[in-house]
Amino acid sequence: MENLKDQLEDGFQHLKEMLEPMQKYVTPTSALVGLGAGLTVYWLIKRNKYKLPPGPTPLPLLGNYSLLASSNLMADCEKLTEKFGPVFTMYMGTMPMVVVNTIETATDVLVKSKADFADRFQSASVEMFSDGGKDIAFSNYTDTWKLHRKIAGSALRTYLKGNQLEEAIHGSMSKIIKLFDDTKGEPVVPHTFIDLGVFNILCAFCFQKVYNVDDPKFKHLVDVDNQLLAIFGSGFIEDLIPVLAKIWPSKRFTKATQLSAELFQFIEEELLEHRQSFDDGFQRDFTDTLIQARVQAENEEDTNLLSQLTDVHLKQTLIDIFFAGIDTTRFTLQWFFLYIAANPKVQKQAQMEIDEAVGRDRLPGLDDRPAMPYTEAVLHETMRIATVAPFGLAHAARIDTKLCGYDIPKGTTVMINHWALHNDPRHWKDPKTFDPKRFLDSDGNLGPKPVSWLPFSAGRRVCLGESIAKPELHLICAILLHQFDIMLPPGVIPDYKTDLCGIIGYNVGEYKVIVKKRL
């Protein structure tokens, strides 16, 4: 991740360039000084008005840029609890961000406070990517959000009732099995194969389509998605000074806008194609379910409902389900491959369980899941030790409220440090050790959900895709272990380096494994 200090310096250089045409009236330096002074005064007034949680001392205007620039932000935030307690405040520029680092406080925010913290962090980049908050993931807690959440949730439940999910996974994994077979036991970077498998499952769910690994559209979309994640992970000067996004966006913000437009175009084309071939009596996939909701509103001439089901709203809901589902799933599986290769005893025990439950003559199915608790525990432990969304999606206070006795003004950003929850030594013995047994009871069955395990969040903004992600991930992992031995190349020590880190995500860098067909 680029150093945030460099990002801020680039941003202020951008400001200086923007003000150069005005230099006959005022020098760029004096304008910047004036702007900085004004923002600093505003920041000090607002900061002293409320009793916010304590935190590391921020610099005027720049905030805690050195902390935010850390490549291990979630661990650094966890360490700060020793000095400031389970909740503290850091600043992105002049904007306070309250960080929650324990399950007890997270439960207060997500569950006990009901909807007090159910809004989302709003910024120039979020507004750009969500078409002004018309999606599910980033929009505030409104009636429109509730409607789209209800429609999407209903579609997911309908999908899970039949055998469509299993068929989609089996169809996608058949391609992946062949690709790994073709490696002939040679070391391979598994990322592209994983990306294709997950991409096709979501394509089948949303659009009833599948792609090959050499398909130009598949390659391009994954590349665009990766580029966009990297750019978002580095932050934008426009999120500190939102007016820049409208009057003079930086090159990075412009690039992010262009990349987003490419993803939007892909979704818009699929939506248009589905609308043209839509059959009211036969819903093929998730996209048809969304169109059906709009058709019903049209038939009922419900103008209020139609205003909440525009093409932009439908597009944004599809983007949430499709790309959010792809990214969290593929990053989890990339970590799974590395941890399972680095822990051969764990792998062997899971394979024995799968063989006993399924045999060797067919692929595992969704109905086999209850008979494979150890395999599920391996997945859960992967999701704990490699928390792919370390801060989840940032919340915001809907009203002036309290947390741990401190003031949380309306609109204040609140982030849950899921990584800290998953590494809290009060709840996890030897948290740095990969140990699936921690999720099992004394009889070897899957035990109750551990208190401090929260990969899908909780409360009103709990992950919409949790109900489909759990069986999907379990079945993918079971199929891979059923079909292959996954090993590190001889003499290779596992390298748990990351590509993205900080607020946006936590995914593993490229590594090689040997994927050998089991007999």
mmCIF file of N, CA and C in Angstrom, residues 295-380:
data_model
loop_
_atom_site.group_PDB
_atom_site.id
_atom_site.type_symbol
_atom_site.label_atom_id
_atom_site.label_comp_id
_atom_site.label_asym_id
_atom_site.label_seq_id
_atom_site.Cartn_x
_atom_site.Cartn_y
_atom_site.Cartn_z
ATOM 1 N N VAL A 295 -41.242 -4.973 -11.860
ATOM 2 C CA VAL A 295 -42.448 -5.255 -12.655
ATOM 3 C C VAL A 295 -43.687 -5.251 -11.754
ATOM 4 N N GLN A 296 -43.579 -5.836 -10.591
ATOM 5 C CA GLN A 296 -44.699 -5.865 -9.659
ATOM 6 C C GLN A 296 -45.097 -4.452 -9.242
ATOM 7 N N ALA A 297 -44.101 -3.598 -8.984
ATOM 8 C CA ALA A 297 -44.394 -2.209 -8.618
ATOM 9 C C ALA A 297 -45.062 -1.461 -9.773
ATOM 10 N N GLU A 298 -44.628 -1.756 -11.008
ATOM 11 C CA GLU A 298 -45.240 -1.135 -12.180
ATOM 12 C C GLU A 298 -46.690 -1.574 -12.328
ATOM 13 N N ASN A 299 -46.942 -2.868 -12.128
ATOM 14 C CA ASN A 299 -48.306 -3.384 -12.244
ATOM 15 C C ASN A 299 -49.230 -2.786 -11.192
ATOM 16 N N GLU A 300 -48.681 -2.526 -10.022
ATOM 17 C CA GLU A 300 -49.468 -1.943 -8.934
ATOM 18 C C GLU A 300 -49.492 -0.426 -9.001
ATOM 19 N N GLU A 301 -48.774 0.145 -9.983
ATOM 20 C CA GLU A 301 -48.690 1.602 -10.165
ATOM 21 C C GLU A 301 -48.282 2.303 -8.870
ATOM 22 N N ASP A 302 -47.321 1.695 -8.197
ATOM 23 C CA ASP A 302 -46.817 2.243 -6.935
ATOM 24 C C ASP A 302 -45.645 3.172 -7.242
ATOM 25 N N THR A 303 -45.942 4.457 -7.395
ATOM 26 C CA THR A 303 -44.906 5.414 -7.789
ATOM 27 C C THR A 303 -43.827 5.570 -6.727
ATOM 28 N N ASN A 304 -44.209 5.469 -5.455
ATOM 29 C CA ASN A 304 -43.208 5.579 -4.389
ATOM 30 C C ASN A 304 -42.232 4.417 -4.441
ATOM 31 N N LEU A 305 -42.775 3.207 -4.656
ATOM 32 C CA LEU A 305 -41.913 2.030 -4.737
ATOM 33 C C LEU A 305 -41.034 2.092 -5.979
ATOM 34 N N LEU A 306 -41.600 2.546 -7.095
ATOM 35 C CA LEU A 306 -40.826 2.644 -8.334
ATOM 36 C C LEU A 306 -39.658 3.612 -8.200
ATOM 37 N N SER A 307 -39.843 4.666 -7.412
ATOM 38 C CA SER A 307 -38.761 5.631 -7.226
ATOM 39 C C SER A 307 -37.588 5.028 -6.471
ATOM 40 N N GLN A 308 -37.832 3.904 -5.786
ATOM 41 C CA GLN A 308 -36.774 3.215 -5.044
ATOM 42 C C GLN A 308 -36.244 1.994 -5.793
ATOM 43 N N LEU A 309 -36.802 1.744 -6.974
ATOM 44 C CA LEU A 309 -36.384 0.590 -7.772
ATOM 45 C C LEU A 309 -35.973 1.031 -9.179
ATOM 46 N N THR A 310 -35.264 2.127 -9.251
ATOM 47 C CA THR A 310 -34.780 2.609 -10.540
ATOM 48 C C THR A 310 -33.682 1.691 -11.063
ATOM 49 N N ASP A 311 -33.314 1.886 -12.327
ATOM 50 C CA ASP A 311 -32.228 1.078 -12.894
ATOM 51 C C ASP A 311 -30.944 1.241 -12.092
ATOM 52 N N VAL A 312 -30.708 2.454 -11.580
ATOM 53 C CA VAL A 312 -29.494 2.698 -10.794
ATOM 54 C C VAL A 312 -29.523 1.887 -9.502
ATOM 55 N N HIS A 313 -30.683 1.845 -8.838
ATOM 56 C CA HIS A 313 -30.796 1.049 -7.615
ATOM 57 C C HIS A 313 -30.556 -0.433 -7.899
ATOM 58 N N LEU A 314 -31.169 -0.945 -8.973
ATOM 59 C CA LEU A 314 -31.002 -2.361 -9.303
ATOM 60 C C LEU A 314 -29.548 -2.666 -9.645
ATOM 61 N N LYS A 315 -28.931 -1.772 -10.407
ATOM 62 C CA LYS A 315 -27.521 -1.950 -10.765
ATOM 63 C C LYS A 315 -26.658 -2.001 -9.514
ATOM 64 N N GLN A 316 -26.889 -1.099 -8.578
ATOM 65 C CA GLN A 316 -26.068 -1.037 -7.372
ATOM 66 C C GLN A 316 -26.267 -2.279 -6.490
ATOM 67 N N THR A 317 -27.478 -2.802 -6.427
ATOM 68 C CA THR A 317 -27.708 -4.022 -5.659
ATOM 69 C C THR A 317 -26.946 -5.189 -6.277
ATOM 70 N N LEU A 318 -26.959 -5.278 -7.604
ATOM 71 C CA LEU A 318 -26.202 -6.327 -8.288
ATOM 72 C C LEU A 318 -24.704 -6.183 -8.044
ATOM 73 N N ILE A 319 -24.208 -4.966 -8.064
ATOM 74 C CA ILE A 319 -22.780 -4.724 -7.808
ATOM 75 C C ILE A 319 -22.409 -5.206 -6.407
ATOM 76 N N ASP A 320 -23.264 -4.893 -5.430
ATOM 77 C CA ASP A 320 -22.999 -5.334 -4.055
ATOM 78 C C ASP A 320 -22.903 -6.852 -3.967
ATOM 79 N N ILE A 321 -23.895 -7.538 -4.507
ATOM 80 C CA ILE A 321 -23.942 -8.999 -4.415
ATOM 81 C C ILE A 321 -22.801 -9.622 -5.206
ATOM 82 N N PHE A 322 -22.568 -9.113 -6.413
ATOM 83 C CA PHE A 322 -21.604 -9.746 -7.312
ATOM 84 C C PHE A 322 -20.172 -9.506 -6.872
ATOM 85 N N PHE A 323 -19.753 -8.250 -6.800
ATOM 86 C CA PHE A 323 -18.340 -7.974 -6.536
ATOM 87 C C PHE A 323 -17.964 -8.173 -5.071
ATOM 88 N N ALA A 324 -18.858 -7.824 -4.144
ATOM 89 C CA ALA A 324 -18.544 -8.091 -2.736
ATOM 90 C C ALA A 324 -18.454 -9.590 -2.495
ATOM 91 N N GLY A 325 -19.351 -10.352 -3.138
ATOM 92 C CA GLY A 325 -19.311 -11.804 -2.993
ATOM 93 C C GLY A 325 -18.058 -12.411 -3.577
ATOM 94 N N ILE A 326 -17.613 -11.871 -4.696
ATOM 95 C CA ILE A 326 -16.393 -12.382 -5.332
ATOM 96 C C ILE A 326 -15.168 -12.096 -4.468
ATOM 97 N N ASP A 327 -15.020 -10.855 -4.024
ATOM 98 C CA ASP A 327 -13.771 -10.453 -3.363
ATOM 99 C C ASP A 327 -13.559 -11.160 -2.025
ATOM 100 N N THR A 328 -14.560 -11.142 -1.154
ATOM 101 C CA THR A 328 -14.363 -11.770 0.160
ATOM 102 C C THR A 328 -14.161 -13.280 0.023
ATOM 103 N N THR A 329 -14.865 -13.899 -0.928
ATOM 104 C CA THR A 329 -14.745 -15.350 -1.094
ATOM 105 C C THR A 329 -13.392 -15.735 -1.676
ATOM 106 N N ARG A 330 -12.947 -15.043 -2.717
ATOM 107 C CA ARG A 330 -11.671 -15.427 -3.340
ATOM 108 C C ARG A 330 -10.494 -15.137 -2.408
ATOM 109 N N PHE A 331 -10.558 -14.072 -1.635
ATOM 110 C CA PHE A 331 -9.470 -13.786 -0.709
ATOM 111 C C PHE A 331 -9.418 -14.836 0.402
ATOM 112 N N THR A 332 -10.586 -15.270 0.893
ATOM 113 C CA THR A 332 -10.621 -16.315 1.914
ATOM 114 C C THR A 332 -10.027 -17.612 1.381
ATOM 115 N N LEU A 333 -10.377 -17.973 0.145
ATOM 116 C CA LEU A 333 -9.867 -19.212 -0.438
ATOM 117 C C LEU A 333 -8.374 -19.141 -0.724
ATOM 118 N N GLN A 334 -7.869 -17.974 -1.074
ATOM 119 C CA GLN A 334 -6.424 -17.828 -1.284
ATOM 120 C C GLN A 334 -5.671 -18.084 0.025
ATOM 121 N N TRP A 335 -6.202 -17.600 1.136
ATOM 122 C CA TRP A 335 -5.598 -17.896 2.434
ATOM 123 C C TRP A 335 -5.762 -19.373 2.787
ATOM 124 N N PHE A 336 -6.923 -19.942 2.471
ATOM 125 C CA PHE A 336 -7.189 -21.357 2.766
ATOM 126 C C PHE A 336 -6.140 -22.249 2.102
ATOM 127 N N PHE A 337 -5.859 -21.999 0.835
ATOM 128 C CA PHE A 337 -4.856 -22.798 0.133
ATOM 129 C C PHE A 337 -3.511 -22.738 0.854
ATOM 130 N N LEU A 338 -3.115 -21.553 1.277
ATOM 131 C CA LEU A 338 -1.809 -21.407 1.908
ATOM 132 C C LEU A 338 -1.766 -22.105 3.269
ATOM 133 N N TYR A 339 -2.798 -21.919 4.086
ATOM 134 C CA TYR A 339 -2.793 -22.517 5.421
ATOM 135 C C TYR A 339 -2.942 -24.030 5.361
ATOM 136 N N ILE A 340 -3.738 -24.531 4.416
ATOM 137 C CA ILE A 340 -3.916 -25.980 4.329
ATOM 138 C C ILE A 340 -2.641 -26.636 3.802
ATOM 139 N N ALA A 341 -1.917 -25.949 2.914
ATOM 140 C CA ALA A 341 -0.646 -26.485 2.415
ATOM 141 C C ALA A 341 0.419 -26.468 3.505
ATOM 142 N N ALA A 342 0.362 -25.469 4.378
ATOM 143 C CA ALA A 342 1.364 -25.335 5.434
ATOM 144 C C ALA A 342 1.063 -26.213 6.648
ATOM 145 N N ASN A 343 -0.107 -26.851 6.666
ATOM 146 C CA ASN A 343 -0.509 -27.683 7.803
ATOM 147 C C ASN A 343 -1.006 -29.046 7.298
ATOM 148 N N PRO A 344 -0.078 -29.905 6.864
ATOM 149 C CA PRO A 344 -0.474 -31.186 6.246
ATOM 150 C C PRO A 344 -1.265 -32.105 7.175
ATOM 151 N N LYS A 345 -1.018 -32.069 8.481
ATOM 152 C CA LYS A 345 -1.780 -32.916 9.403
ATOM 153 C C LYS A 345 -3.244 -32.487 9.449
ATOM 154 N N VAL A 346 -3.463 -31.185 9.445
ATOM 155 C CA VAL A 346 -4.830 -30.665 9.413
ATOM 156 C C VAL A 346 -5.513 -31.096 8.118
ATOM 157 N N GLN A 347 -4.777 -30.981 7.010
ATOM 158 C CA GLN A 347 -5.324 -31.357 5.707
ATOM 159 C C GLN A 347 -5.705 -32.833 5.688
ATOM 160 N N LYS A 348 -4.846 -33.667 6.196
ATOM 161 C CA LYS A 348 -5.097 -35.113 6.171
ATOM 162 C C LYS A 348 -6.329 -35.474 7.006
ATOM 163 N N GLN A 349 -6.478 -34.829 8.157
ATOM 164 C CA GLN A 349 -7.642 -35.124 9.005
ATOM 165 C C GLN A 349 -8.938 -34.694 8.313
ATOM 166 N N ALA A 350 -8.920 -33.553 7.640
ATOM 167 C CA ALA A 350 -10.108 -33.104 6.917
ATOM 168 C C ALA A 350 -10.432 -34.049 5.764
ATOM 169 N N GLN A 351 -9.402 -34.512 5.067
ATOM 170 C CA GLN A 351 -9.633 -35.433 3.947
ATOM 171 C C GLN A 351 -10.215 -36.768 4.420
ATOM 172 N N MET A 352 -9.751 -37.247 5.553
ATOM 173 C CA MET A 352 -10.308 -38.490 6.106
ATOM 174 C C MET A 352 -11.790 -38.318 6.434
ATOM 175 N N GLU A 353 -12.136 -37.169 6.997
ATOM 176 C CA GLU A 353 -13.532 -36.896 7.325
ATOM 177 C C GLU A 353 -14.388 -36.834 6.060
ATOM 178 N N ILE A 354 -13.886 -36.142 5.024
ATOM 179 C CA ILE A 354 -14.633 -36.003 3.773
ATOM 180 C C ILE A 354 -14.819 -37.360 3.107
ATOM 181 N N ASP A 355 -13.769 -38.161 3.075
ATOM 182 C CA ASP A 355 -13.860 -39.493 2.460
ATOM 183 C C ASP A 355 -14.892 -40.364 3.182
ATOM 184 N N GLU A 356 -14.919 -40.274 4.502
ATOM 185 C CA GLU A 356 -15.863 -41.071 5.279
ATOM 186 C C GLU A 356 -17.303 -40.628 5.017
ATOM 187 N N ALA A 357 -17.499 -39.325 4.855
ATOM 188 C CA ALA A 357 -18.848 -38.793 4.660
ATOM 189 C C ALA A 357 -19.344 -38.966 3.235
ATOM 190 N N VAL A 358 -18.423 -38.903 2.267
ATOM 191 C CA VAL A 358 -18.810 -38.830 0.858
ATOM 192 C C VAL A 358 -18.399 -40.066 0.076
ATOM 193 N N GLY A 359 -17.277 -40.657 0.438
ATOM 194 C CA GLY A 359 -16.710 -41.721 -0.387
ATOM 195 C C GLY A 359 -15.862 -41.109 -1.494
ATOM 196 N N ARG A 360 -15.438 -41.962 -2.439
ATOM 197 C CA ARG A 360 -14.542 -41.476 -3.499
ATOM 198 C C ARG A 360 -15.221 -41.469 -4.876
ATOM 199 N N ASP A 361 -16.514 -41.821 -4.929
ATOM 200 C CA ASP A 361 -17.173 -41.985 -6.224
ATOM 201 C C ASP A 361 -17.983 -40.769 -6.667
ATOM 202 N N ARG A 362 -18.105 -39.778 -5.808
ATOM 203 C CA ARG A 362 -18.857 -38.578 -6.173
ATOM 204 C C ARG A 362 -18.263 -37.366 -5.467
ATOM 205 N N LEU A 363 -18.661 -36.186 -5.921
ATOM 206 C CA LEU A 363 -18.207 -34.955 -5.278
ATOM 207 C C LEU A 363 -19.051 -34.668 -4.030
ATOM 208 N N PRO A 364 -18.478 -34.005 -3.048
ATOM 209 C CA PRO A 364 -19.286 -33.578 -1.899
ATOM 210 C C PRO A 364 -20.422 -32.667 -2.347
ATOM 211 N N GLY A 365 -21.523 -32.697 -1.593
ATOM 212 C CA GLY A 365 -22.666 -31.832 -1.870
ATOM 213 C C GLY A 365 -23.043 -31.042 -0.638
ATOM 214 N N LEU A 366 -23.996 -30.136 -0.787
ATOM 215 C CA LEU A 366 -24.416 -29.307 0.338
ATOM 216 C C LEU A 366 -25.015 -30.142 1.465
ATOM 217 N N ASP A 367 -25.702 -31.222 1.128
ATOM 218 C CA ASP A 367 -26.315 -32.067 2.166
ATOM 219 C C ASP A 367 -25.277 -32.800 3.017
ATOM 220 N N ASP A 368 -24.028 -32.858 2.559
ATOM 221 C CA ASP A 368 -22.974 -33.535 3.317
ATOM 222 C C ASP A 368 -22.368 -32.639 4.404
ATOM 223 N N ARG A 369 -22.720 -31.384 4.389
ATOM 224 C CA ARG A 369 -22.084 -30.419 5.292
ATOM 225 C C ARG A 369 -22.174 -30.825 6.768
ATOM 226 N N PRO A 370 -23.333 -31.269 7.290
ATOM 227 C CA PRO A 370 -23.390 -31.633 8.717
ATOM 228 C C PRO A 370 -22.436 -32.764 9.101
ATOM 229 N N ALA A 371 -22.077 -33.609 8.130
ATOM 230 C CA ALA A 371 -21.191 -34.744 8.424
ATOM 231 C C ALA A 371 -19.722 -34.371 8.333
ATOM 232 N N MET A 372 -19.419 -33.102 8.072
ATOM 233 C CA MET A 372 -18.030 -32.676 7.918
ATOM 234 C C MET A 372 -17.722 -31.468 8.814
ATOM 235 N N PRO A 373 -17.872 -31.627 10.148
ATOM 236 C CA PRO A 373 -17.626 -30.493 11.051
ATOM 237 C C PRO A 373 -16.172 -30.061 11.101
ATOM 238 N N TYR A 374 -15.232 -31.011 10.990
ATOM 239 C CA TYR A 374 -13.820 -30.636 11.055
ATOM 240 C C TYR A 374 -13.446 -29.775 9.845
ATOM 241 N N THR A 375 -13.970 -30.143 8.674
ATOM 242 C CA THR A 375 -13.705 -29.345 7.471
ATOM 243 C C THR A 375 -14.242 -27.931 7.654
ATOM 244 N N GLU A 376 -15.416 -27.816 8.251
ATOM 245 C CA GLU A 376 -15.980 -26.488 8.517
ATOM 246 C C GLU A 376 -15.129 -25.734 9.527
ATOM 247 N N ALA A 377 -14.602 -26.452 10.501
ATOM 248 C CA ALA A 377 -13.735 -25.807 11.493
ATOM 249 C C ALA A 377 -12.455 -25.274 10.843
ATOM 250 N N VAL A 378 -11.927 -26.006 9.864
ATOM 251 C CA VAL A 378 -10.750 -25.529 9.129
ATOM 252 C C VAL A 378 -11.067 -24.215 8.427
ATOM 253 N N LEU A 379 -12.237 -24.141 7.810
ATOM 254 C CA LEU A 379 -12.658 -22.913 7.136
ATOM 255 C C LEU A 379 -12.839 -21.776 8.139
ATOM 256 N N HIS A 380 -13.488 -22.058 9.251
ATOM 257 C CA HIS A 380 -13.706 -21.030 10.270
ATOM 258 C C HIS A 380 -12.387 -20.502 10.830
#
